[in-house]
Amino acid sequence: MKILIASHNNHKIKEIKAIFMGTNVKLVSLDEFDDHDDVEETEHTFIKNAVIKAKYYAKKYRMPAISDDSGLCVDALNGRPGVHSKRYSNGNDNQNNLKLLKELEGISNRKAHFVSVVVIYFPDCTYKAYEGIAHGEIGHHLKTYENAFGYDPLFYPDGYDQNYAEIGAQIKNQISHRARALQKLKEDLDEVINHE
Ligand code: IMP
């Protein structure tokens, strides 16, 4: 089964590919189509934005497409940055992290969770959505890591002393919000994956 990954985010693409490794699903990235379309995420929920992205590419290339819409929800900030995680500071990932630390200055409740909604959209206009959540805490200091993804350097998943940037891809891809959502999708596709 061939599925298109409806994302230009290399971190997400790498994680999605790793999670499907060893299955019969052949994941195709937009790079392989030399596609640089920018799909605007106009909605205010993860699921609606995930549908926008997967639907756009499933229709364009007439093949199943999967998207991930995700974000970090911080308890003390009433769930912000949430769906606006990518553009929280209107700057880059580092500026987002600095803004988060600033907003949490002096606040002892550091509880937060990542949400991922993965949508698979089929060319016949049907789709299914899967949610994954990972709970944890926001750190107090920002360290620098080479090529870190988004809020990874600040997010300490429950049960670990290391943040998402430190635990390594292998563990992150077992416990992350995205891994949990994709695991559900994989289970649903299991019949197709194993009996093609
Ligand atoms: P999206 O492309 O609109 O789904 O934006 C997702 C944003 O949420 C990213 O740009 C990151 O800021 C944040 N995010 C989502 N998943 C992760 C993750 O696994 N690690 C770090 N940040 C993430």
Short mmCIF file of C-alpha atoms and ligand atoms in Angstrom, two decimals:
data_model
loop_
_atom_site.label_atom_id
_atom_site.label_comp_id
_atom_site.label_asym_id
_atom_site.label_seq_id
_atom_site.Cartn_x
_atom_site.Cartn_y
_atom_site.Cartn_z
CA MET A 1 0.00 0.00 0.00
CA LYS A 2 1.33 3.41 -0.99
CA ILE A 3 0.58 6.41 1.23
CA LEU A 4 1.63 10.01 0.74
CA ILE A 5 2.90 11.95 3.74
CA ALA A 6 1.10 15.31 3.59
CA SER A 7 3.82 17.36 5.26
CA HIS A 8 6.88 19.43 4.46
CA ASN A 9 8.18 19.11 8.02
CA ASN A 10 11.31 16.94 7.85
CA HIS A 11 11.17 16.08 11.55
CA LYS A 12 7.62 14.76 11.21
CA ILE A 13 8.45 12.91 7.98
CA LYS A 14 11.41 11.19 9.61
CA GLU A 15 9.36 10.13 12.63
CA ILE A 16 6.46 8.86 10.53
CA LYS A 17 8.81 6.86 8.29
CA ALA A 18 10.58 5.34 11.31
CA ILE A 19 7.29 4.28 12.89
CA PHE A 20 6.18 2.51 9.67
CA MET A 21 9.54 0.87 9.08
CA GLY A 22 9.30 -2.88 8.58
CA THR A 23 5.69 -2.76 7.34
CA ASN A 24 4.43 -3.17 3.78
CA VAL A 25 3.33 0.45 3.66
CA LYS A 26 5.37 2.45 1.17
CA LEU A 27 5.47 6.04 2.34
CA VAL A 28 6.01 8.68 -0.29
CA SER A 29 7.05 12.21 0.61
CA LEU A 30 6.09 15.42 -1.15
CA ASP A 31 9.75 15.92 -2.06
CA GLU A 32 9.46 12.95 -4.38
CA PHE A 33 6.83 14.94 -6.33
CA ASP A 34 8.89 18.10 -6.05
CA ASP A 35 5.78 19.58 -4.44
CA HIS A 36 6.22 22.83 -2.55
CA ASP A 37 2.57 23.81 -2.14
CA ASP A 38 1.82 25.65 1.07
CA VAL A 39 -1.50 24.47 2.47
CA GLU A 40 -2.94 27.05 4.83
CA GLU A 41 -4.14 25.72 8.18
CA THR A 42 -7.17 27.95 8.64
CA GLU A 43 -9.02 26.03 11.36
CA HIS A 44 -8.85 26.14 15.14
CA THR A 45 -8.77 22.44 15.98
CA PHE A 46 -6.10 19.82 15.36
CA ILE A 47 -8.50 17.51 13.57
CA LYS A 48 -9.84 20.12 11.17
CA ASN A 49 -6.35 21.27 10.22
CA ALA A 50 -5.20 17.67 9.80
CA VAL A 51 -8.14 17.02 7.47
CA ILE A 52 -7.34 20.12 5.38
CA LYS A 53 -3.77 18.91 4.77
CA ALA A 54 -4.50 15.23 4.06
CA LYS A 55 -7.53 16.03 1.87
CA TYR A 56 -5.61 18.52 -0.26
CA TYR A 57 -2.87 16.05 -1.20
CA ALA A 58 -5.11 12.95 -1.45
CA LYS A 59 -7.20 14.79 -4.03
CA LYS A 60 -4.23 16.29 -5.83
CA TYR A 61 -2.37 12.98 -6.25
CA ARG A 62 -5.38 10.61 -6.10
CA MET A 63 -3.79 8.44 -3.46
CA PRO A 64 -4.25 7.97 0.30
CA ALA A 65 -2.51 10.74 2.23
CA ILE A 66 -1.67 11.01 5.92
CA SER A 67 -1.23 14.24 7.79
CA ASP A 68 -0.32 15.10 11.36
CA ASP A 69 -1.52 18.22 13.09
CA SER A 70 0.06 18.58 16.46
CA GLY A 71 0.94 20.98 19.23
CA LEU A 72 1.90 21.54 22.82
CA CYS A 73 -0.82 22.34 25.38
CA VAL A 74 0.42 23.85 28.64
CA ASP A 75 -1.86 23.60 31.68
CA ALA A 76 -0.82 26.90 33.28
CA LEU A 77 -1.42 28.68 29.97
CA ASN A 78 -4.93 27.25 29.58
CA GLY A 79 -3.80 24.92 26.80
CA ARG A 80 -1.75 27.43 24.82
CA PRO A 81 0.08 27.39 22.44
CA GLY A 82 -2.05 24.40 21.30
CA VAL A 83 -3.02 24.56 17.64
CA HIS A 84 -0.90 27.69 17.30
CA SER A 85 2.29 25.94 18.45
CA LYS A 86 4.14 26.45 15.17
CA ARG A 87 3.49 30.19 15.06
CA TYR A 88 3.43 30.87 18.79
CA SER A 89 6.10 33.61 18.69
CA ASN A 90 5.86 34.34 14.97
CA GLY A 91 9.51 33.34 14.90
CA ASN A 92 11.50 30.13 14.74
CA ASP A 93 11.51 27.11 17.09
CA ASN A 94 14.09 28.69 19.36
CA GLN A 95 12.02 31.86 19.70
CA ASN A 96 8.94 29.76 20.46
CA ASN A 97 10.84 28.01 23.24
CA LEU A 98 12.10 31.30 24.67
CA LYS A 99 8.59 32.73 24.64
CA LEU A 100 7.28 29.64 26.44
CA LEU A 101 9.93 29.93 29.16
CA LYS A 102 9.14 33.62 29.57
CA GLU A 103 5.41 32.98 29.90
CA LEU A 104 6.08 30.31 32.53
CA GLU A 105 8.51 32.44 34.54
CA GLY A 106 7.71 32.11 38.24
CA ILE A 107 5.02 29.48 37.60
CA SER A 108 5.60 26.19 39.39
CA ASN A 109 2.91 24.19 37.58
CA ARG A 110 4.87 22.96 34.54
CA LYS A 111 2.41 20.27 33.44
CA ALA A 112 1.82 20.02 29.70
CA HIS A 113 0.85 17.55 27.03
CA PHE A 114 1.54 17.14 23.36
CA VAL A 115 -1.36 16.28 21.06
CA SER A 116 -1.11 14.71 17.62
CA VAL A 117 -4.07 14.12 15.37
CA VAL A 118 -3.22 11.93 12.41
CA VAL A 119 -5.66 11.78 9.53
CA ILE A 120 -5.65 9.34 6.65
CA TYR A 121 -7.68 10.66 3.74
CA PHE A 122 -8.61 8.43 0.81
CA PRO A 123 -9.23 9.51 -2.79
CA ASP A 124 -12.91 8.51 -2.41
CA CYS A 125 -13.23 11.36 0.13
CA THR A 126 -13.53 9.14 3.20
CA TYR A 127 -11.14 9.62 6.07
CA LYS A 128 -10.26 8.44 9.55
CA ALA A 129 -8.62 10.33 12.40
CA TYR A 130 -6.46 9.09 15.27
CA GLU A 131 -5.39 11.02 18.37
CA GLY A 132 -2.27 10.52 20.43
CA ILE A 133 -1.43 12.34 23.65
CA ALA A 134 1.83 12.42 25.62
CA HIS A 135 1.94 13.97 29.08
CA GLY A 136 4.96 15.60 30.64
CA GLU A 137 6.43 18.77 32.07
CA ILE A 138 8.11 21.89 30.75
CA GLY A 139 11.71 22.39 31.85
CA HIS A 140 13.16 25.55 33.37
CA HIS A 141 16.17 26.01 31.09
CA LEU A 142 16.67 25.88 27.39
CA LYS A 143 19.67 23.91 26.21
CA THR A 144 20.89 23.88 22.63
CA TYR A 145 20.79 20.69 20.57
CA GLU A 146 21.75 20.23 16.98
CA ASN A 147 18.72 19.98 14.72
CA ALA A 148 16.15 19.72 17.53
CA PHE A 149 12.46 19.68 16.64
CA GLY A 150 10.19 22.41 18.00
CA TYR A 151 9.59 22.20 21.74
CA ASP A 152 11.57 18.95 22.14
CA PRO A 153 14.32 20.64 24.22
CA LEU A 154 11.78 21.81 26.81
CA PHE A 155 9.44 18.82 27.06
CA TYR A 156 10.18 16.14 29.68
CA PRO A 157 7.83 13.18 29.10
CA ASP A 158 6.39 11.59 32.25
CA GLY A 159 8.67 8.85 33.54
CA TYR A 160 11.86 10.22 31.96
CA ASP A 161 14.60 12.52 33.28
CA GLN A 162 15.56 13.48 29.76
CA ASN A 163 13.66 15.75 27.43
CA TYR A 164 12.35 14.76 23.98
CA ALA A 165 15.55 16.05 22.36
CA GLU A 166 17.69 13.92 24.67
CA ILE A 167 15.85 10.60 24.82
CA GLY A 168 16.75 9.69 21.24
CA ALA A 169 14.62 8.86 18.24
CA GLN A 170 14.12 5.23 19.15
CA ILE A 171 12.43 5.98 22.47
CA LYS A 172 10.62 9.09 21.24
CA ASN A 173 9.10 7.05 18.42
CA GLN A 174 7.66 4.62 20.96
CA ILE A 175 6.21 7.04 23.49
CA SER A 176 5.46 10.29 21.68
CA HIS A 177 2.04 11.76 20.92
CA ARG A 178 2.70 11.16 17.20
CA ALA A 179 3.81 7.56 17.82
CA ARG A 180 0.62 6.88 19.80
CA ALA A 181 -1.63 8.26 17.06
CA LEU A 182 0.29 6.43 14.32
CA GLN A 183 0.21 3.19 16.27
CA LYS A 184 -3.60 3.32 16.18
CA LEU A 185 -3.53 3.98 12.45
CA LYS A 186 -1.11 1.08 11.98
CA GLU A 187 -3.40 -1.26 13.88
CA ASP A 188 -6.30 -0.20 11.65
CA LEU A 189 -4.22 -0.76 8.52
CA ASP A 190 -2.90 -4.04 9.85
CA GLU A 191 -5.09 -6.18 7.60
CA VAL A 192 -3.94 -4.32 4.52
CA ILE A 193 -0.31 -4.17 5.65
CA ASN A 194 0.01 -7.86 6.47
CA HIS A 195 -2.27 -9.47 3.94
CA GLU A 196 -1.53 -7.62 0.72
P1 IMP B 1 1.75 21.82 12.64
O1 IMP B 1 2.68 21.66 11.50
O2 IMP B 1 0.75 22.90 12.47
O3 IMP B 1 1.14 20.53 13.07
O4 IMP B 1 2.66 22.35 13.84
C1 IMP B 1 3.16 21.54 14.80
C2 IMP B 1 4.03 22.35 15.74
O5 IMP B 1 3.86 21.83 17.05
C3 IMP B 1 5.50 22.20 15.40
O6 IMP B 1 5.95 23.21 14.53
C4 IMP B 1 6.15 22.27 16.77
O7 IMP B 1 6.28 23.60 17.16
C5 IMP B 1 5.11 21.61 17.66
N1 IMP B 1 5.33 20.16 17.73
C6 IMP B 1 4.50 19.17 17.29
N2 IMP B 1 5.03 17.96 17.51
C7 IMP B 1 6.22 18.17 18.11
C8 IMP B 1 7.23 17.29 18.55
O8 IMP B 1 7.19 16.07 18.45
N3 IMP B 1 8.30 17.90 19.11
C9 IMP B 1 8.43 19.24 19.24
N4 IMP B 1 7.52 20.10 18.83
C10 IMP B 1 6.41 19.57 18.24
#
